[in-house]
PDB file of C-alpha atoms in Angstrom:
ATOM      1  CA  UNK L   1      -1.240  29.538  32.986  1.00 38.00           C
ATOM      2  CA  UNK L   2      -2.242  25.909  32.954  1.00 45.00           C
ATOM      3  CA  UNK L   3      -0.181  23.700  35.214  1.00 46.00           C
ATOM      4  CA  UNK L   4      -1.555  20.392  33.876  1.00 51.00           C
ATOM      5  CA  UNK L   5       0.977  17.918  32.655  1.00 54.00           C
ATOM      6  CA  UNK L   6       0.691  17.075  28.931  1.00 64.00           C
ATOM      7  CA  UNK L   7      -0.241  13.439  29.649  1.00 66.00           C
ATOM      8  CA  UNK L   8      -3.167  14.633  31.781  1.00 72.00           C
ATOM      9  CA  UNK L   9      -4.275  17.046  29.069  1.00 74.00           C
ATOM     10  CA  UNK L  10      -4.053  14.341  26.412  1.00 80.00           C
ATOM     11  CA  UNK L  11      -5.869  11.538  28.256  1.00 79.00           C
ATOM     12  CA  UNK L  12      -9.304  12.475  26.889  1.00 78.00           C
ATOM     13  CA  UNK L  13      -8.118  13.063  23.314  1.00 83.00           C
ATOM     14  CA  UNK L  14      -8.650   9.943  21.209  1.00 87.00           C
ATOM     15  CA  UNK L  15      -7.866  10.525  17.522  1.00 90.00           C
ATOM     16  CA  UNK L  16      -9.440   8.110  15.037  1.00 91.00           C
ATOM     17  CA  UNK L  17      -6.066   7.610  13.344  1.00 94.00           C
ATOM     18  CA  UNK L  18      -2.840   6.298  14.846  1.00 95.00           C
ATOM     19  CA  UNK L  19       0.569   7.705  14.064  1.00 95.00           C
ATOM     20  CA  UNK L  20       1.344   4.532  12.114  1.00 96.00           C
ATOM     21  CA  UNK L  21      -1.717   5.077   9.874  1.00 96.00           C
ATOM     22  CA  UNK L  22      -0.734   8.724   9.463  1.00 96.00           C
ATOM     23  CA  UNK L  23       2.796   7.779   8.358  1.00 95.00           C
ATOM     24  CA  UNK L  24       1.461   5.132   5.964  1.00 95.00           C
ATOM     25  CA  UNK L  25      -0.781   7.708   4.257  1.00 95.00           C
ATOM     26  CA  UNK L  26       1.604  10.674   4.017  1.00 95.00           C
ATOM     27  CA  UNK L  27       1.336  12.525   0.715  1.00 94.00           C
ATOM     28  CA  UNK L  28       3.947  14.915  -0.616  1.00 93.00           C
ATOM     29  CA  UNK L  29       3.444  18.519  -1.520  1.00 90.00           C
ATOM     30  CA  UNK L  30       4.878  19.576  -4.865  1.00 88.00           C
ATOM     31  CA  UNK L  31       8.514  18.621  -5.077  1.00 84.00           C
ATOM     32  CA  UNK L  32       9.241  21.977  -6.752  1.00 82.00           C
ATOM     33  CA  UNK L  33       8.447  23.640  -3.382  1.00 85.00           C
ATOM     34  CA  UNK L  34      11.811  22.258  -2.307  1.00 82.00           C
ATOM     35  CA  UNK L  35      13.371  24.961  -4.494  1.00 82.00           C
ATOM     36  CA  UNK L  36      11.849  27.754  -2.413  1.00 85.00           C
ATOM     37  CA  UNK L  37      12.620  26.630   1.113  1.00 86.00           C
ATOM     38  CA  UNK L  38      15.207  24.966   3.277  1.00 88.00           C
ATOM     39  CA  UNK L  39      15.106  21.190   3.514  1.00 89.00           C
ATOM     40  CA  UNK L  40      13.825  21.033   7.140  1.00 91.00           C
ATOM     41  CA  UNK L  41      10.983  23.393   6.169  1.00 92.00           C
ATOM     42  CA  UNK L  42      10.020  21.120   3.292  1.00 92.00           C
ATOM     43  CA  UNK L  43       9.715  18.147   5.643  1.00 94.00           C
ATOM     44  CA  UNK L  44       7.711  20.105   8.225  1.00 94.00           C
ATOM     45  CA  UNK L  45       5.493  21.547   5.465  1.00 94.00           C
ATOM     46  CA  UNK L  46       4.722  18.020   4.241  1.00 95.00           C
ATOM     47  CA  UNK L  47       3.801  16.948   7.772  1.00 95.00           C
ATOM     48  CA  UNK L  48       1.602  20.023   8.296  1.00 94.00           C
ATOM     49  CA  UNK L  49      -0.050  19.557   4.888  1.00 95.00           C
ATOM     50  CA  UNK L  50      -1.066  16.046   5.945  1.00 95.00           C
ATOM     51  CA  UNK L  51      -2.162  17.103   9.439  1.00 94.00           C
ATOM     52  CA  UNK L  52      -4.289  19.927   8.032  1.00 93.00           C
ATOM     53  CA  UNK L  53      -6.311  17.383   6.069  1.00 94.00           C
ATOM     54  CA  UNK L  54      -7.461  16.004   9.435  1.00 93.00           C
ATOM     55  CA  UNK L  55      -9.766  17.583  11.995  1.00 88.00           C
ATOM     56  CA  UNK L  56      -7.637  18.849  14.914  1.00 83.00           C
ATOM     57  CA  UNK L  57      -9.308  16.231  17.137  1.00 83.00           C
ATOM     58  CA  UNK L  58      -7.755  13.560  14.934  1.00 89.00           C
ATOM     59  CA  UNK L  59      -4.157  14.771  14.850  1.00 92.00           C
ATOM     60  CA  UNK L  60      -1.998  11.818  15.905  1.00 94.00           C
ATOM     61  CA  UNK L  61       0.864  14.240  16.681  1.00 93.00           C
ATOM     62  CA  UNK L  62       0.648  16.975  19.283  1.00 90.00           C
ATOM     63  CA  UNK L  63       3.463  19.318  20.210  1.00 88.00           C
ATOM     64  CA  UNK L  64       3.426  20.127  23.915  1.00 85.00           C
ATOM     65  CA  UNK L  65       6.648  22.142  24.005  1.00 84.00           C
ATOM     66  CA  UNK L  66       8.135  23.525  20.796  1.00 83.00           C
ATOM     67  CA  UNK L  67      11.365  24.701  22.441  1.00 84.00           C
ATOM     68  CA  UNK L  68      12.028  21.302  23.995  1.00 86.00           C
ATOM     69  CA  UNK L  69      10.863  19.526  20.794  1.00 87.00           C
ATOM     70  CA  UNK L  70       8.334  17.451  22.760  1.00 88.00           C
ATOM     71  CA  UNK L  71       5.929  15.661  20.474  1.00 91.00           C
ATOM     72  CA  UNK L  72       3.392  13.141  21.670  1.00 91.00           C
ATOM     73  CA  UNK L  73       2.205  10.494  19.218  1.00 94.00           C
ATOM     74  CA  UNK L  74      -1.040   8.553  19.388  1.00 94.00           C
ATOM     75  CA  UNK L  75      -0.275   4.859  19.089  1.00 93.00           C
ATOM     76  CA  UNK L  76      -1.729   1.657  20.534  1.00 91.00           C
ATOM     77  CA  UNK L  77      -4.617   3.574  22.116  1.00 91.00           C
ATOM     78  CA  UNK L  78      -2.453   6.007  24.087  1.00 91.00           C
ATOM     79  CA  UNK L  79      -0.189   9.037  23.754  1.00 92.00           C
ATOM     80  CA  UNK L  80       3.542   8.339  23.832  1.00 92.00           C
ATOM     81  CA  UNK L  81       6.609  10.552  23.855  1.00 90.00           C
ATOM     82  CA  UNK L  82       8.849   8.686  21.396  1.00 86.00           C
ATOM     83  CA  UNK L  83      11.694  10.291  19.430  1.00 84.00           C
ATOM     84  CA  UNK L  84      11.932   7.274  17.100  1.00 90.00           C
ATOM     85  CA  UNK L  85       8.568   8.109  15.538  1.00 93.00           C
ATOM     86  CA  UNK L  86       9.861  11.400  14.090  1.00 91.00           C
ATOM     87  CA  UNK L  87      12.658   9.369  12.458  1.00 92.00           C
ATOM     88  CA  UNK L  88       9.994   7.089  10.946  1.00 94.00           C
ATOM     89  CA  UNK L  89       8.103  10.103   9.565  1.00 94.00           C
ATOM     90  CA  UNK L  90      11.306  11.580   8.134  1.00 93.00           C
ATOM     91  CA  UNK L  91      12.201   8.234   6.569  1.00 92.00           C
ATOM     92  CA  UNK L  92       8.779   7.900   4.915  1.00 94.00           C
ATOM     93  CA  UNK L  93       9.000  11.420   3.443  1.00 93.00           C
ATOM     94  CA  UNK L  94      12.593  10.784   2.337  1.00 92.00           C
ATOM     95  CA  UNK L  95      11.581   7.689   0.385  1.00 92.00           C
ATOM     96  CA  UNK L  96       8.574   9.420  -1.191  1.00 93.00           C
ATOM     97  CA  UNK L  97      10.757  12.347  -2.284  1.00 91.00           C
ATOM     98  CA  UNK L  98      13.431   9.980  -3.573  1.00 90.00           C
ATOM     99  CA  UNK L  99      10.835   8.193  -5.725  1.00 91.00           C
ATOM    100  CA  UNK L 100       9.596  11.551  -7.049  1.00 89.00           C
ATOM    101  CA  UNK L 101      13.109  12.748  -7.841  1.00 88.00           C
ATOM    102  CA  UNK L 102      13.835   9.558  -9.781  1.00 88.00           C
ATOM    103  CA  UNK L 103      10.638  10.064 -11.806  1.00 89.00           C
ATOM    104  CA  UNK L 104      11.440  13.751 -12.305  1.00 86.00           C
ATOM    105  CA  UNK L 105      14.908  12.902 -13.472  1.00 86.00           C
ATOM    106  CA  UNK L 106      13.540  10.495 -16.096  1.00 86.00           C
ATOM    107  CA  UNK L 107      10.822  12.902 -17.288  1.00 87.00           C
ATOM    108  CA  UNK L 108      12.934  16.050 -17.426  1.00 85.00           C
ATOM    109  CA  UNK L 109      16.195  14.569 -18.636  1.00 83.00           C
ATOM    110  CA  UNK L 110      17.956  16.089 -15.612  1.00 78.00           C
ATOM    111  CA  UNK L 111      16.929  19.686 -16.245  1.00 84.00           C
ATOM    112  CA  UNK L 112      18.185  22.463 -13.973  1.00 85.00           C
ATOM    113  CA  UNK L 113      15.183  22.367 -11.613  1.00 83.00           C
ATOM    114  CA  UNK L 114      15.606  18.627 -11.083  1.00 83.00           C
ATOM    115  CA  UNK L 115      19.326  19.005 -10.439  1.00 85.00           C
ATOM    116  CA  UNK L 116      18.745  21.799  -7.903  1.00 84.00           C
ATOM    117  CA  UNK L 117      16.085  19.746  -6.084  1.00 84.00           C
ATOM    118  CA  UNK L 118      18.393  16.750  -5.977  1.00 86.00           C
ATOM    119  CA  UNK L 119      21.379  18.728  -4.714  1.00 86.00           C
ATOM    120  CA  UNK L 120      19.258  20.355  -1.987  1.00 84.00           C
ATOM    121  CA  UNK L 121      17.709  17.069  -0.987  1.00 84.00           C
ATOM    122  CA  UNK L 122      21.007  15.221  -0.758  1.00 84.00           C
ATOM    123  CA  UNK L 123      23.014  17.978   0.941  1.00 81.00           C
ATOM    124  CA  UNK L 124      24.254  15.783   3.778  1.00 71.00           C
ATOM    125  CA  UNK L 125      27.070  18.166   4.618  1.00 76.00           C
ATOM    126  CA  UNK L 126      24.608  20.945   5.443  1.00 77.00           C
ATOM    127  CA  UNK L 127      22.050  18.620   7.023  1.00 77.00           C
ATOM    128  CA  UNK L 128      23.556  15.419   8.403  1.00 79.00           C
ATOM    129  CA  UNK L 129      20.847  13.035   9.595  1.00 79.00           C
ATOM    130  CA  UNK L 130      20.606  14.065  13.277  1.00 82.00           C
ATOM    131  CA  UNK L 131      20.888  17.778  12.516  1.00 87.00           C
ATOM    132  CA  UNK L 132      18.145  17.489   9.900  1.00 89.00           C
ATOM    133  CA  UNK L 133      15.880  15.632  12.310  1.00 90.00           C
ATOM    134  CA  UNK L 134      16.463  18.299  14.958  1.00 90.00           C
ATOM    135  CA  UNK L 135      15.689  21.132  12.496  1.00 91.00           C
ATOM    136  CA  UNK L 136      12.540  19.378  11.245  1.00 91.00           C
ATOM    137  CA  UNK L 137      11.262  19.180  14.827  1.00 91.00           C
ATOM    138  CA  UNK L 138      12.069  22.859  15.429  1.00 91.00           C
ATOM    139  CA  UNK L 139      10.227  23.926  12.257  1.00 92.00           C
ATOM    140  CA  UNK L 140       7.296  21.640  12.978  1.00 92.00           C
ATOM    141  CA  UNK L 141       7.052  22.972  16.529  1.00 90.00           C
ATOM    142  CA  UNK L 142       6.853  26.508  15.126  1.00 90.00           C
ATOM    143  CA  UNK L 143       4.052  25.560  12.736  1.00 89.00           C
ATOM    144  CA  UNK L 144       1.910  23.389  15.007  1.00 86.00           C
ATOM    145  CA  UNK L 145      -0.681  24.983  17.261  1.00 76.00           C
ATOM    146  CA  UNK L 146      -0.027  24.793  20.977  1.00 70.00           C
ATOM    147  CA  UNK L 147      -1.939  22.097  22.822  1.00 70.00           C
ATOM    148  CA  UNK L 148      -3.736  24.905  24.675  1.00 65.00           C
ATOM    149  CA  UNK L 149      -4.932  26.384  21.359  1.00 64.00           C
ATOM    150  CA  UNK L 150      -6.516  23.196  20.058  1.00 62.00           C
ATOM    151  CA  UNK L 151     -10.284  22.826  20.252  1.00 59.00           C
ATOM    152  CA  UNK L 152     -11.220  19.347  21.474  1.00 54.00           C
ATOM    153  CA  UNK L 153     -14.799  20.023  22.581  1.00 55.00           C
TER     154      UNK L 153
END
């Protein structure tokens, strides 16, 4: 068992993309996938889809403890533990999905699939903001490789 602290383990990892650049370039997966999963899973799937496009050495997000929801973000040339960044990621995805739902609504004349996606996406009773953020981090922690499993050589 490694006893190194995450900051020590991360000091030599220098991704070529910052978390801000990652957020700016997030792309959605098909909005219809929202029909087949829970809302937090959709968010975490979008994040993983975008991370998987990058070499693991260039991931600007690293989960060091999935149970504790500890995510380090590469920003300003260093790794930071900052809960606000996950809110920024969630906000970016929210606005992208919102734009897609508006387009879908216009194109499909509010068909059943569009209505289901919209009701799932805007289910604030089931997923109020903080609860949704917490669940996204839990799902993302489950999907991300452990820092010990990443190959940085």
